[in-house]
Amino acid sequence: MRRVYTRVEIAETSGGVGVTLDGKPLKTPGRRDLVLPTAGLAVAVAAEWDAQQQEIRPASMPLTRLAATAIDRVAVQHESISEEVAGYAATDLVCYRADHPPALAARQKAVWQPLIDWATLRYDAPLAVTTGVIPTGQPEASLKALAAAVAAQDDFRLAALHAATAACGSLVIALALLEGRLDADAAFSASQLDESFQIEEWGEDAEAAGRRRALAADIAATARFANLLSG
């Protein structure tokens, strides 16, 4: 798609702050007005559109993509998306530890256990830890508490939480990211702990390195989106 606009601005609306292209409201792929809940997010989305050259590259506009997802998808599927996100808690990455080699087990405990402890205090949701890959049962009360925390998110925060959970493979890490317990780099490191250990042992090929860079960029964009929702 070619760029046919010259002027990108933000404009207050009754529902929040919108973005305009040559005075016309920016639309989502679903043809809804792209109205943001904070001026900070609107400015950042506008900057993505202003930075486009002759050809518009949607992949270079992660904030726009997350906002459109919140409006087009989450707003009309809030319950089902909440359930999908909450489902990660039953087999959360941080609950599955290695028993060998000892160095990996120690690193997992050092990085992941503080996150489990944080979730216990923050959501009253203690989680059981196991070794190996066979699923372990989690306390029903903890799963309900985490599901309630997910369902309580507004459409924009749930869009961010959904993206972060999918990227990290962990609801606990994603919640810690959105709540400010972890920054983007720490969330990426926690979610990629096992992979990073293997890379240290055996090295990394170019394709895998590219995937990790893309994943880190996705997590960083999601963290920025969540931060901009605060003002």
Short mmCIF file of C-alpha atoms in Angstrom, two decimals:
data_model
loop_
_atom_site.label_atom_id
_atom_site.label_comp_id
_atom_site.label_asym_id
_atom_site.label_seq_id
_atom_site.Cartn_x
_atom_site.Cartn_y
_atom_site.Cartn_z
CA MET A 1 0.00 0.00 0.00
CA ARG A 2 1.39 3.37 -1.00
CA ARG A 3 1.42 6.40 1.24
CA VAL A 4 -1.09 8.93 -0.11
CA TYR A 5 -1.32 11.25 2.91
CA THR A 6 0.97 14.11 3.88
CA ARG A 7 -0.24 15.25 7.31
CA VAL A 8 -0.60 13.13 10.45
CA GLU A 9 -2.25 14.65 13.51
CA ILE A 10 -4.07 13.66 16.68
CA ALA A 11 -7.50 14.93 17.64
CA GLU A 12 -9.54 14.58 20.81
CA THR A 13 -12.87 12.79 20.39
CA SER A 14 -15.71 11.94 22.71
CA GLY A 15 -14.23 8.47 23.24
CA GLY A 16 -10.56 9.34 23.59
CA VAL A 17 -7.86 10.58 21.22
CA GLY A 18 -7.91 9.75 17.53
CA VAL A 19 -5.34 9.93 14.74
CA THR A 20 -6.08 11.71 11.47
CA LEU A 21 -4.45 11.45 8.06
CA ASP A 22 -4.93 14.69 6.14
CA GLY A 23 -7.82 15.44 8.48
CA LYS A 24 -9.58 12.10 8.00
CA PRO A 25 -9.92 9.70 10.95
CA LEU A 26 -7.56 6.73 10.83
CA LYS A 27 -9.52 3.48 10.58
CA THR A 28 -8.79 -0.03 11.79
CA PRO A 29 -8.79 -2.94 9.32
CA GLY A 30 -12.36 -3.52 10.54
CA ARG A 31 -13.27 0.02 9.41
CA ARG A 32 -13.73 1.32 12.95
CA ASP A 33 -12.25 4.64 14.07
CA LEU A 34 -8.84 4.11 15.68
CA VAL A 35 -9.50 5.95 18.94
CA LEU A 36 -6.91 5.59 21.69
CA PRO A 37 -7.47 5.88 25.45
CA THR A 38 -4.47 8.15 26.12
CA ALA A 39 -2.81 11.04 24.36
CA GLY A 40 0.58 9.39 24.78
CA LEU A 41 -0.49 6.32 22.85
CA ALA A 42 -2.15 8.47 20.18
CA VAL A 43 1.06 10.45 19.69
CA ALA A 44 3.08 7.23 19.40
CA VAL A 45 0.66 5.70 16.89
CA ALA A 46 0.67 8.93 14.87
CA ALA A 47 4.47 8.83 14.85
CA GLU A 48 4.39 5.34 13.34
CA TRP A 49 2.24 6.61 10.47
CA ASP A 50 4.30 9.76 10.04
CA ALA A 51 7.47 7.67 9.76
CA GLN A 52 6.17 5.68 6.78
CA GLN A 53 7.90 6.31 3.47
CA GLN A 54 6.42 5.83 -0.01
CA GLU A 55 5.30 2.31 0.82
CA ILE A 56 3.37 1.71 4.05
CA ARG A 57 4.85 -1.21 5.99
CA PRO A 58 2.33 -2.54 8.56
CA ALA A 59 5.03 -4.65 10.20
CA SER A 60 6.82 -1.46 11.22
CA MET A 61 3.77 -0.24 13.18
CA PRO A 62 3.35 -2.60 16.17
CA LEU A 63 1.50 -0.04 18.30
CA THR A 64 -1.06 0.50 15.56
CA ARG A 65 -1.48 -3.25 15.22
CA LEU A 66 -2.07 -3.74 18.95
CA ALA A 67 -4.53 -0.86 19.09
CA ALA A 68 -6.46 -2.21 16.12
CA THR A 69 -6.55 -5.65 17.72
CA ALA A 70 -8.01 -4.13 20.88
CA ILE A 71 -10.74 -2.36 18.91
CA ASP A 72 -11.55 -4.93 16.22
CA ARG A 73 -11.06 -8.19 18.08
CA VAL A 74 -10.77 -7.87 21.85
CA ALA A 75 -13.70 -5.50 22.22
CA VAL A 76 -16.04 -8.04 20.65
CA GLN A 77 -14.39 -11.22 22.01
CA HIS A 78 -13.28 -10.11 25.47
CA GLU A 79 -14.52 -13.20 27.28
CA SER A 80 -13.07 -15.79 24.91
CA ILE A 81 -9.72 -14.01 24.68
CA SER A 82 -9.58 -13.71 28.46
CA GLU A 83 -10.15 -17.45 28.74
CA GLU A 84 -7.44 -18.15 26.16
CA VAL A 85 -4.91 -16.02 28.01
CA ALA A 86 -5.85 -17.36 31.44
CA GLY A 87 -5.43 -20.90 30.13
CA TYR A 88 -1.66 -20.44 30.07
CA ALA A 89 -1.61 -20.53 33.88
CA ALA A 90 -2.41 -24.24 33.98
CA THR A 91 0.91 -25.09 32.30
CA ASP A 92 2.91 -21.92 32.83
CA LEU A 93 6.51 -21.97 31.66
CA VAL A 94 7.90 -20.81 35.01
CA CYS A 95 6.45 -23.86 36.79
CA TYR A 96 8.42 -26.42 34.76
CA ARG A 97 12.03 -26.87 35.82
CA ALA A 98 14.92 -29.00 34.69
CA ASP A 99 16.64 -31.34 37.13
CA HIS A 100 19.72 -31.54 34.92
CA PRO A 101 22.13 -29.95 34.27
CA PRO A 102 22.40 -28.36 37.72
CA ALA A 103 23.49 -25.01 36.26
CA LEU A 104 20.25 -24.73 34.27
CA ALA A 105 18.13 -25.77 37.24
CA ALA A 106 19.82 -23.15 39.40
CA ARG A 107 19.28 -20.44 36.80
CA GLN A 108 15.61 -21.34 36.43
CA LYS A 109 15.11 -21.15 40.18
CA ALA A 110 16.93 -17.83 40.45
CA VAL A 111 14.93 -16.18 37.65
CA TRP A 112 11.53 -17.87 37.80
CA GLN A 113 10.93 -18.47 41.50
CA PRO A 114 10.82 -14.73 42.33
CA LEU A 115 8.12 -14.36 39.67
CA ILE A 116 6.06 -17.16 41.20
CA ASP A 117 6.52 -15.55 44.61
CA TRP A 118 5.40 -12.21 43.15
CA ALA A 119 2.28 -13.77 41.62
CA THR A 120 1.49 -15.38 44.97
CA LEU A 121 1.56 -12.01 46.72
CA ARG A 122 0.06 -9.92 43.92
CA TYR A 123 -2.84 -12.18 42.99
CA ASP A 124 -3.05 -14.62 45.92
CA ALA A 125 -2.23 -17.29 43.37
CA PRO A 126 0.46 -19.73 44.53
CA LEU A 127 1.57 -22.10 41.78
CA ALA A 128 3.08 -25.56 42.06
CA VAL A 129 6.52 -26.24 40.57
CA THR A 130 7.57 -29.52 39.00
CA THR A 131 10.48 -30.99 37.08
CA GLY A 132 10.17 -32.48 33.63
CA VAL A 133 7.45 -31.89 31.05
CA ILE A 134 4.55 -33.93 32.45
CA PRO A 135 1.79 -31.45 33.39
CA THR A 136 1.24 -30.85 37.08
CA GLY A 137 -2.04 -29.78 38.59
CA GLN A 138 -2.36 -26.22 39.85
CA PRO A 139 -4.54 -25.07 42.77
CA GLU A 140 -8.01 -24.31 41.48
CA ALA A 141 -8.18 -21.16 43.60
CA SER A 142 -4.97 -19.88 42.01
CA LEU A 143 -6.24 -20.51 38.49
CA LYS A 144 -9.47 -18.69 39.32
CA ALA A 145 -7.58 -15.76 40.82
CA LEU A 146 -5.38 -15.40 37.75
CA ALA A 147 -8.38 -15.77 35.43
CA ALA A 148 -10.13 -12.98 37.34
CA ALA A 149 -7.07 -10.75 36.99
CA VAL A 150 -7.02 -11.36 33.24
CA ALA A 151 -10.76 -10.80 32.79
CA ALA A 152 -10.54 -7.50 34.69
CA GLN A 153 -8.26 -5.96 32.04
CA ASP A 154 -9.82 -3.42 29.70
CA ASP A 155 -9.75 -4.09 25.96
CA PHE A 156 -6.43 -2.35 25.33
CA ARG A 157 -4.60 -3.92 28.27
CA LEU A 158 -6.02 -7.32 27.39
CA ALA A 159 -4.71 -6.92 23.84
CA ALA A 160 -1.27 -6.22 25.30
CA LEU A 161 -1.53 -9.09 27.78
CA HIS A 162 -2.60 -11.49 25.03
CA ALA A 163 0.37 -10.50 22.87
CA ALA A 164 2.81 -10.70 25.79
CA THR A 165 1.54 -14.08 26.96
CA ALA A 166 1.83 -15.56 23.49
CA ALA A 167 5.31 -14.10 22.99
CA CYS A 168 6.61 -15.18 26.40
CA GLY A 169 4.76 -18.50 26.63
CA SER A 170 3.91 -17.55 30.20
CA LEU A 171 1.03 -15.71 31.83
CA VAL A 172 3.13 -15.00 34.91
CA ILE A 173 5.90 -13.34 32.90
CA ALA A 174 3.34 -11.40 30.83
CA LEU A 175 1.53 -10.12 33.92
CA ALA A 176 4.85 -9.13 35.46
CA LEU A 177 5.65 -7.19 32.29
CA LEU A 178 2.32 -5.34 32.24
CA GLU A 179 2.47 -4.60 35.96
CA GLY A 180 6.00 -3.21 35.72
CA ARG A 181 7.57 -6.03 37.74
CA LEU A 182 9.75 -6.78 34.70
CA ASP A 183 10.94 -4.56 31.89
CA ALA A 184 10.99 -5.80 28.30
CA ASP A 185 14.58 -7.06 28.41
CA ALA A 186 13.98 -8.98 31.63
CA ALA A 187 10.75 -10.48 30.30
CA PHE A 188 12.52 -11.62 27.14
CA SER A 189 15.38 -13.10 29.15
CA ALA A 190 13.01 -14.92 31.50
CA SER A 191 10.96 -16.34 28.66
CA GLN A 192 14.05 -17.42 26.72
CA LEU A 193 16.03 -18.75 29.67
CA ASP A 194 16.24 -22.33 28.44
CA GLU A 195 17.07 -21.27 24.89
CA SER A 196 19.77 -18.90 26.09
CA PHE A 197 21.34 -21.67 28.16
CA GLN A 198 21.46 -23.96 25.13
CA ILE A 199 22.98 -21.19 23.01
CA GLU A 200 25.72 -20.72 25.60
CA GLU A 201 26.45 -24.43 25.39
CA TRP A 202 26.11 -25.08 21.66
CA GLY A 203 25.98 -21.76 19.85
CA GLU A 204 23.24 -20.25 17.69
CA ASP A 205 22.52 -20.30 13.97
CA ALA A 206 21.50 -17.23 12.00
CA GLU A 207 17.87 -18.29 11.59
CA ALA A 208 17.40 -18.81 15.32
CA ALA A 209 19.10 -15.51 16.06
CA GLY A 210 16.67 -13.76 13.72
CA ARG A 211 13.68 -15.33 15.45
CA ARG A 212 14.97 -14.23 18.84
CA ARG A 213 15.51 -10.66 17.63
CA ALA A 214 11.96 -10.57 16.29
CA LEU A 215 10.61 -11.95 19.55
CA ALA A 216 12.54 -9.39 21.59
CA ALA A 217 11.17 -6.62 19.38
CA ASP A 218 7.60 -7.90 19.83
CA ILE A 219 7.97 -7.97 23.61
CA ALA A 220 9.51 -4.50 23.64
CA ALA A 221 6.67 -3.10 21.53
CA THR A 222 4.07 -4.70 23.79
CA ALA A 223 5.76 -3.27 26.88
CA ARG A 224 5.81 0.18 25.31
CA PHE A 225 2.15 -0.12 24.37
CA ALA A 226 1.24 -1.05 27.95
CA ASN A 227 3.29 1.81 29.37
CA LEU A 228 1.60 4.29 27.04
CA LEU A 229 -1.79 3.15 28.31
CA SER A 230 -0.86 4.68 31.66
CA GLY A 231 -0.67 8.18 30.20
#
